[in-house]
Amino acid sequence: DICMNLRQHTGQGKALVLHIKDVEEFDLLGTWSSPTSSSVGPSLNESLDQLIRKGFFRPFDINICNEALPDRFSIKDRRALAVKLGLCLMNFFDADLTSNRIHFLGPKPYLAFNSELSVTTNSEIFLVGHPALLSFAKLLLEMEYGQNMDIDISPHNSENGQAWFQLMHRLELLERERNDVYVEAIRGCLTVHYKIASALRLRGSEHKDVDSIIRKNLYMEIVYKLMIGHEHSQNGYTHARKRRRRDSLERTTPEYKKRHIPESQVLPAVSGSRIMSSVRPSHRDDFEIAIICALQLEYDAVSYIFDEFWDDHGDPYGKAAGDHNIYTTGRMGNCNVVLALLPEIGKASAASAAASMRSSYRCLRLAILTGVCGSVPHRQCREIFLGDVVISKTVLQHDFGWQYSDGFIRKNTVEDNLSRPNKDVRNLVTIFETDRGRDQLEQLTTQFLRQLQANAAWKKRPGKYDYPGTAEDKLFESTHRHKHHVSPTCICRNCFNDLDPVCDEALISSCADLGCDDERYIARKRLQAMHQFENVGGDNTPQPAVYVGAVASGDKVIKSAAERDKLSTKADVIAFEMEGAGVWDEVPCIVVKGVCNYADSHKHERWQNFAAAAASAATRAILARYIR
Ligand SMILES: [Zn+2]
Ligand SMILES: [Zn+2]
Ligand SMILES: [Zn+2]
């Protein structure tokens, strides 16, 4: 225990040397040494402050004539060092982590603290000007510019207004040059106090560990971003800008950078009364928002966008008699949310589960059915990709009607097929159909997707929700069936048109195993632009696009490109799923689903987690931005 140790050694004039054992582990090693000892001790070594002063961190591209420079740290080394220091920050957010306290023994950074550490700082109070956060922002900027900055940081928040302003100004100058994750981490240092303060204010019970709330926020807003920056530097690409997929040219214009604003500014300001309403609710009737999932993997993805759970220590709310649903309750931003996992997939199960839910949660205003779906490959002239998000304007039942030999005729028109959505839901969806509304939703979705990925990494599942890559996004021509292509001996031999059957083995085999032909891909513009960007090691989380349109719902899974194209032409359907029709009639509902296949016969197994994460992020964005 470091605090104990420090207290015991107070006044002995010794220095405590600590270092993080490994980037993966958060373990600390510490040794005491007296400054006069000639063995190991920071006094014999140079501090980061001195190294910066001597030019070890000067950028490579600045040409300084007639000056002998020492071997400088490579971008990769700097990013690795930044991660290590970030991990230190998580442990020492109450300490004075400045460049003159960081020493190097060989390649490893050490922290040196005076044993006469001042304990009268107000580092537990997260206001603007928090000394440790400002010091760390300064440190990251110094390592970036390779120069010591003449900014005084006081141990007291209230005296640091000027310092915060100066650092923010330097950050803005840097942002004008580029906007990569390292820059985002610096911005995190200067804005995370707001998030920590809100989280501490909103924390439901006193039992919750204050330290873990602080650490988690530092991890999500600073350390995780430094880790991503380190990863990018290993790929030899450090200046990745956030991608605008719709128009690859747009990302080079200064306009885009201006529009990238931290989430804390996008979210509506938290008023006093809203804080009161978002403390732990006392009864089920205080829940107005439900999120419904049909698959466990969808439920898992949603669980990473909760800010806080109300049922960590058991379910405090119970449910109505006869309700067999499984619920999780918690908070997302200022909304209390109940999350339900349906017992089975399909319409009937969804309808009875939604009815039960309404009996337990009587005051629901909106249910968002989220998860994964199949989609058409394009909507008018916009291409739809795996990982994009579809929002329902209407839901129609595609298997409600008479079966004809040449296909399927729906019984009624779209409007009569299911009752019209209520006015609130219609208005909400109308916003997303406007250009501005959609742009905002897409940006916010991307931010929450990042947050979801960081949260999963924090909970020891790094990479689970990563983008699978453009190479995995294959769209075949409609007529190209998923069957044994290479000299088949099975019934695939006789499969020529869309109605001919294929063998059972083909149904469960991958495209590669069957020989589904690479030449039969449909080339698409947006994907090619993204692919080029990927090749230079660009940021690997694209911005999911959002589409609004009719969603076809039915117990039959659509696995036919011909059927897909027919429904798309006849009823302007953009996506296919199985539960919407069941929920729609029971509670005011919108379907928000991530595209994980093209509703054809081919397999796209790797996309489910990412698509579910994108849909969860979009759901979270809708709640953050539009639900009051
Ligand atoms: Zn076969
Ligand atoms: Zn295939
Ligand atoms: Zn073929």
XYZ file of N, CA, C and O and ligand atoms in Angstrom, residues 480-481 483 485 515-517 520, ligand 3:
33
model
N -25.815 -15.023 -57.870
C -24.760 -15.940 -57.455
C -25.146 -16.630 -56.160
O -25.177 -16.024 -55.104
N -25.451 -17.931 -56.237
C -25.927 -18.661 -55.065
C -24.783 -19.136 -54.188
O -23.664 -19.355 -54.648
N -23.468 -22.101 -52.826
C -23.582 -23.554 -53.054
C -22.207 -24.078 -53.429
O -21.273 -23.301 -53.659
N -19.506 -24.847 -55.631
C -19.240 -24.367 -56.986
C -18.237 -25.240 -57.717
O -18.291 -25.361 -58.924
N -16.244 -22.094 -52.569
C -15.723 -21.530 -53.811
C -16.618 -20.454 -54.399
O -16.665 -20.260 -55.611
N -17.364 -19.752 -53.541
C -18.127 -18.600 -54.035
C -17.091 -17.614 -54.565
O -16.159 -17.243 -53.884
N -17.329 -17.233 -55.775
C -16.331 -16.636 -56.624
C -16.003 -15.190 -56.312
O -16.900 -14.381 -56.232
N -17.334 -12.464 -58.671
C -18.746 -12.114 -58.739
C -19.140 -11.089 -57.681
O -20.305 -10.909 -57.382
Zn -19.444 -19.197 -58.846
